[in-house]
PDB file of C-alpha atoms in Angstrom:
ATOM      1  CA  GLN B   1      -7.247  20.692 -28.250  1.00  0.00           C
ATOM      2  CA  VAL B   2      -8.103  20.468 -24.581  1.00  0.00           C
ATOM      3  CA  GLN B   3      -5.523  21.536 -22.026  1.00  0.00           C
ATOM      4  CA  LEU B   4      -5.641  20.659 -18.324  1.00  0.00           C
ATOM      5  CA  VAL B   5      -3.755  22.726 -15.762  1.00  0.00           C
ATOM      6  CA  GLU B   6      -3.524  21.459 -12.199  1.00  0.00           C
ATOM      7  CA  SER B   7      -2.885  23.461  -9.061  1.00  0.00           C
ATOM      8  CA  GLY B   8      -3.312  23.251  -5.305  1.00  0.00           C
ATOM      9  CA  GLY B   9      -0.679  20.737  -4.316  1.00  0.00           C
ATOM     10  CA  GLY B  10       1.913  21.320  -1.657  1.00  0.00           C
ATOM     11  CA  LEU B  11       3.177  20.333   1.759  1.00  0.00           C
ATOM     12  CA  VAL B  12       0.648  19.714   4.504  1.00  0.00           C
ATOM     13  CA  GLN B  13       0.804  18.242   7.992  1.00  0.00           C
ATOM     14  CA  PRO B  14      -0.987  14.997   8.863  1.00  0.00           C
ATOM     15  CA  GLY B  15      -4.643  15.674   9.505  1.00  0.00           C
ATOM     16  CA  GLY B  16      -4.612  18.713   7.271  1.00  0.00           C
ATOM     17  CA  SER B  17      -6.489  19.464   4.085  1.00  0.00           C
ATOM     18  CA  LEU B  18      -5.750  20.409   0.510  1.00  0.00           C
ATOM     19  CA  ARG B  19      -7.947  21.283  -2.437  1.00  0.00           C
ATOM     20  CA  LEU B  20      -6.677  20.374  -5.877  1.00  0.00           C
ATOM     21  CA  SER B  21      -7.963  22.112  -8.974  1.00  0.00           C
ATOM     22  CA  CYS B  22      -7.871  21.048 -12.590  1.00  0.00           C
ATOM     23  CA  ALA B  23      -8.859  23.761 -15.039  1.00  0.00           C
ATOM     24  CA  ALA B  24      -9.752  22.734 -18.563  1.00  0.00           C
ATOM     25  CA  SER B  25      -9.445  24.991 -21.573  1.00  0.00           C
ATOM     26  CA  GLY B  26     -10.337  24.419 -25.182  1.00  0.00           C
ATOM     27  CA  SER B  27     -13.389  23.097 -26.921  1.00  0.00           C
ATOM     28  CA  ILE B  28     -15.461  20.807 -24.716  1.00  0.00           C
ATOM     29  CA  PHE B  29     -18.970  19.811 -25.649  1.00  0.00           C
ATOM     30  CA  SER B  30     -19.494  17.505 -22.715  1.00  0.00           C
ATOM     31  CA  ILE B  31     -17.499  15.758 -20.041  1.00  0.00           C
ATOM     32  CA  ASN B  32     -18.147  12.046 -19.907  1.00  0.00           C
ATOM     33  CA  THR B  33     -15.960  11.181 -16.960  1.00  0.00           C
ATOM     34  CA  MET B  34     -13.493  13.039 -14.791  1.00  0.00           C
ATOM     35  CA  GLY B  35     -11.083  11.447 -12.411  1.00  0.00           C
ATOM     36  CA  TRP B  36      -8.143  11.914 -10.131  1.00  0.00           C
ATOM     37  CA  TYR B  37      -5.202   9.537 -10.009  1.00  0.00           C
ATOM     38  CA  ARG B  38      -2.121   9.479  -7.842  1.00  0.00           C
ATOM     39  CA  GLN B  39       1.284   7.862  -7.963  1.00  0.00           C
ATOM     40  CA  ALA B  40       3.444   7.327  -4.920  1.00  0.00           C
ATOM     41  CA  PRO B  41       7.198   6.695  -5.173  1.00  0.00           C
ATOM     42  CA  GLY B  42       7.871   3.139  -6.268  1.00  0.00           C
ATOM     43  CA  LYS B  43       4.212   2.418  -6.933  1.00  0.00           C
ATOM     44  CA  GLN B  44       1.949   2.352  -9.958  1.00  0.00           C
ATOM     45  CA  ARG B  45      -0.534   5.080 -10.685  1.00  0.00           C
ATOM     46  CA  GLU B  46      -3.851   4.364  -9.000  1.00  0.00           C
ATOM     47  CA  LEU B  47      -7.353   5.672  -9.405  1.00  0.00           C
ATOM     48  CA  VAL B  48      -8.464   7.855  -6.503  1.00  0.00           C
ATOM     49  CA  ALA B  49     -11.862   9.261  -7.452  1.00  0.00           C
ATOM     50  CA  THR B  50     -14.164   9.530 -10.451  1.00  0.00           C
ATOM     51  CA  MET B  51     -17.307  11.362 -11.444  1.00  0.00           C
ATOM     52  CA  THR B  52     -19.405  10.197 -14.378  1.00  0.00           C
ATOM     53  CA  GLY B  53     -22.190  12.219 -15.932  1.00  0.00           C
ATOM     54  CA  GLY B  54     -21.836  14.867 -13.253  1.00  0.00           C
ATOM     55  CA  THR B  55     -23.790  12.797 -10.758  1.00  0.00           C
ATOM     56  CA  SER B  56     -22.216   9.418 -10.093  1.00  0.00           C
ATOM     57  CA  THR B  57     -19.060   9.328  -7.989  1.00  0.00           C
ATOM     58  CA  SER B  58     -16.767   6.585  -6.813  1.00  0.00           C
ATOM     59  CA  TYR B  59     -13.733   6.509  -4.564  1.00  0.00           C
ATOM     60  CA  ALA B  60     -10.899   4.222  -3.691  1.00  0.00           C
ATOM     61  CA  ASP B  61     -11.437   2.541  -0.344  1.00  0.00           C
ATOM     62  CA  SER B  62      -8.374   4.246   1.057  1.00  0.00           C
ATOM     63  CA  VAL B  63      -9.837   7.736   0.540  1.00  0.00           C
ATOM     64  CA  LYS B  64     -13.560   7.160   0.910  1.00  0.00           C
ATOM     65  CA  GLY B  65     -15.054   9.532   3.442  1.00  0.00           C
ATOM     66  CA  ARG B  66     -12.041  11.837   3.296  1.00  0.00           C
ATOM     67  CA  PHE B  67     -11.865  12.942  -0.350  1.00  0.00           C
ATOM     68  CA  THR B  68     -14.566  14.572  -2.450  1.00  0.00           C
ATOM     69  CA  ILE B  69     -14.557  15.064  -6.204  1.00  0.00           C
ATOM     70  CA  SER B  70     -16.631  17.893  -7.636  1.00  0.00           C
ATOM     71  CA  ARG B  71     -16.930  20.127 -10.671  1.00  0.00           C
ATOM     72  CA  ASP B  72     -17.736  23.722 -11.554  1.00  0.00           C
ATOM     73  CA  ASN B  73     -19.268  23.738 -15.009  1.00  0.00           C
ATOM     74  CA  ALA B  74     -19.064  27.514 -15.387  1.00  0.00           C
ATOM     75  CA  LYS B  75     -15.304  27.426 -14.856  1.00  0.00           C
ATOM     76  CA  ASN B  76     -14.652  24.094 -16.589  1.00  0.00           C
ATOM     77  CA  THR B  77     -12.839  23.013 -13.468  1.00  0.00           C
ATOM     78  CA  VAL B  78     -12.751  19.789 -11.504  1.00  0.00           C
ATOM     79  CA  TYR B  79     -11.730  19.712  -7.850  1.00  0.00           C
ATOM     80  CA  LEU B  80     -10.496  17.185  -5.360  1.00  0.00           C
ATOM     81  CA  GLN B  81     -11.073  18.173  -1.752  1.00  0.00           C
ATOM     82  CA  MET B  82      -8.772  16.152   0.485  1.00  0.00           C
ATOM     83  CA  ASN B  83      -9.329  16.090   4.237  1.00  0.00           C
ATOM     84  CA  SER B  84      -7.733  14.196   7.107  1.00  0.00           C
ATOM     85  CA  LEU B  85      -4.601  13.655   5.074  1.00  0.00           C
ATOM     86  CA  ASN B  86      -2.017  11.122   6.158  1.00  0.00           C
ATOM     87  CA  ALA B  87       1.427  10.124   4.961  1.00  0.00           C
ATOM     88  CA  GLU B  88       0.026   7.413   2.700  1.00  0.00           C
ATOM     89  CA  ASP B  89      -1.690  10.114   0.658  1.00  0.00           C
ATOM     90  CA  THR B  90       1.678  11.455  -0.457  1.00  0.00           C
ATOM     91  CA  GLY B  91       2.253  11.325  -4.188  1.00  0.00           C
ATOM     92  CA  VAL B  92       1.803  13.072  -7.493  1.00  0.00           C
ATOM     93  CA  TYR B  93      -1.843  13.651  -8.302  1.00  0.00           C
ATOM     94  CA  TYR B  94      -3.078  13.712 -11.884  1.00  0.00           C
ATOM     95  CA  CYS B  95      -6.360  14.940 -13.282  1.00  0.00           C
ATOM     96  CA  ASN B  96      -7.943  13.084 -16.178  1.00  0.00           C
ATOM     97  CA  LEU B  97     -10.925  14.105 -18.272  1.00  0.00           C
ATOM     98  CA  ASN B  98     -12.703  12.021 -20.862  1.00  0.00           C
ATOM     99  CA  VAL B  99     -14.579  14.494 -23.041  1.00  0.00           C
ATOM    100  CA  ARG B 100     -16.553  14.916 -26.209  1.00  0.00           C
ATOM    101  CA  THR B 101     -15.569  17.998 -28.201  1.00  0.00           C
ATOM    102  CA  ARG B 102     -18.588  18.155 -30.491  1.00  0.00           C
ATOM    103  CA  PRO B 103     -22.063  16.614 -30.707  1.00  0.00           C
ATOM    104  CA  LEU B 104     -21.909  12.975 -31.768  1.00  0.00           C
ATOM    105  CA  GLY B 105     -18.156  13.292 -32.071  1.00  0.00           C
ATOM    106  CA  PRO B 106     -15.518  10.950 -30.701  1.00  0.00           C
ATOM    107  CA  ASP B 107     -14.376  10.868 -27.094  1.00  0.00           C
ATOM    108  CA  TYR B 108     -10.890  11.858 -25.987  1.00  0.00           C
ATOM    109  CA  SER B 109      -8.945  11.573 -22.753  1.00  0.00           C
ATOM    110  CA  PHE B 110      -6.648  14.312 -21.478  1.00  0.00           C
ATOM    111  CA  TRP B 111      -4.228  14.415 -18.562  1.00  0.00           C
ATOM    112  CA  GLY B 112      -3.069  17.205 -16.331  1.00  0.00           C
ATOM    113  CA  GLN B 113       0.618  17.771 -15.704  1.00  0.00           C
ATOM    114  CA  GLY B 114       0.482  16.433 -12.157  1.00  0.00           C
ATOM    115  CA  THR B 115       0.811  18.200  -8.834  1.00  0.00           C
ATOM    116  CA  GLN B 116       2.839  17.032  -5.847  1.00  0.00           C
ATOM    117  CA  VAL B 117       1.108  16.385  -2.543  1.00  0.00           C
ATOM    118  CA  THR B 118       3.349  15.752   0.443  1.00  0.00           C
ATOM    119  CA  VAL B 119       1.912  14.909   3.847  1.00  0.00           C
ATOM    120  CA  SER B 120       4.588  15.165   6.497  1.00  0.00           C
ATOM    121  CA  SER B 121       5.385  16.731   9.829  1.00  0.00           C
TER     122      SER B 121
END
């Protein structure tokens, strides 16, 4: 079983930066896709950033140029670097990994527990 533990959230002033981490443990043969989602109060969960195959990235228009998704294979960790934060970035951020646990095996998706990001003066 794969477990995802998120960290790095907190309170930050507008214009500030935060770096979210999502550490994966368990048996992972390969990571197909990793992504970050967020959910603001009263809104549905939305996709923020994705990385597929370790090379191809995509971002929501609202965060493009400010957020960067990356991975550290040695640590089985995915990151979300968030710069130039504003109040609209406030919400609970969730990490999601779609992985294969063995060669030619099935794919599974796993979610982190969520971490709160609050951008406020």
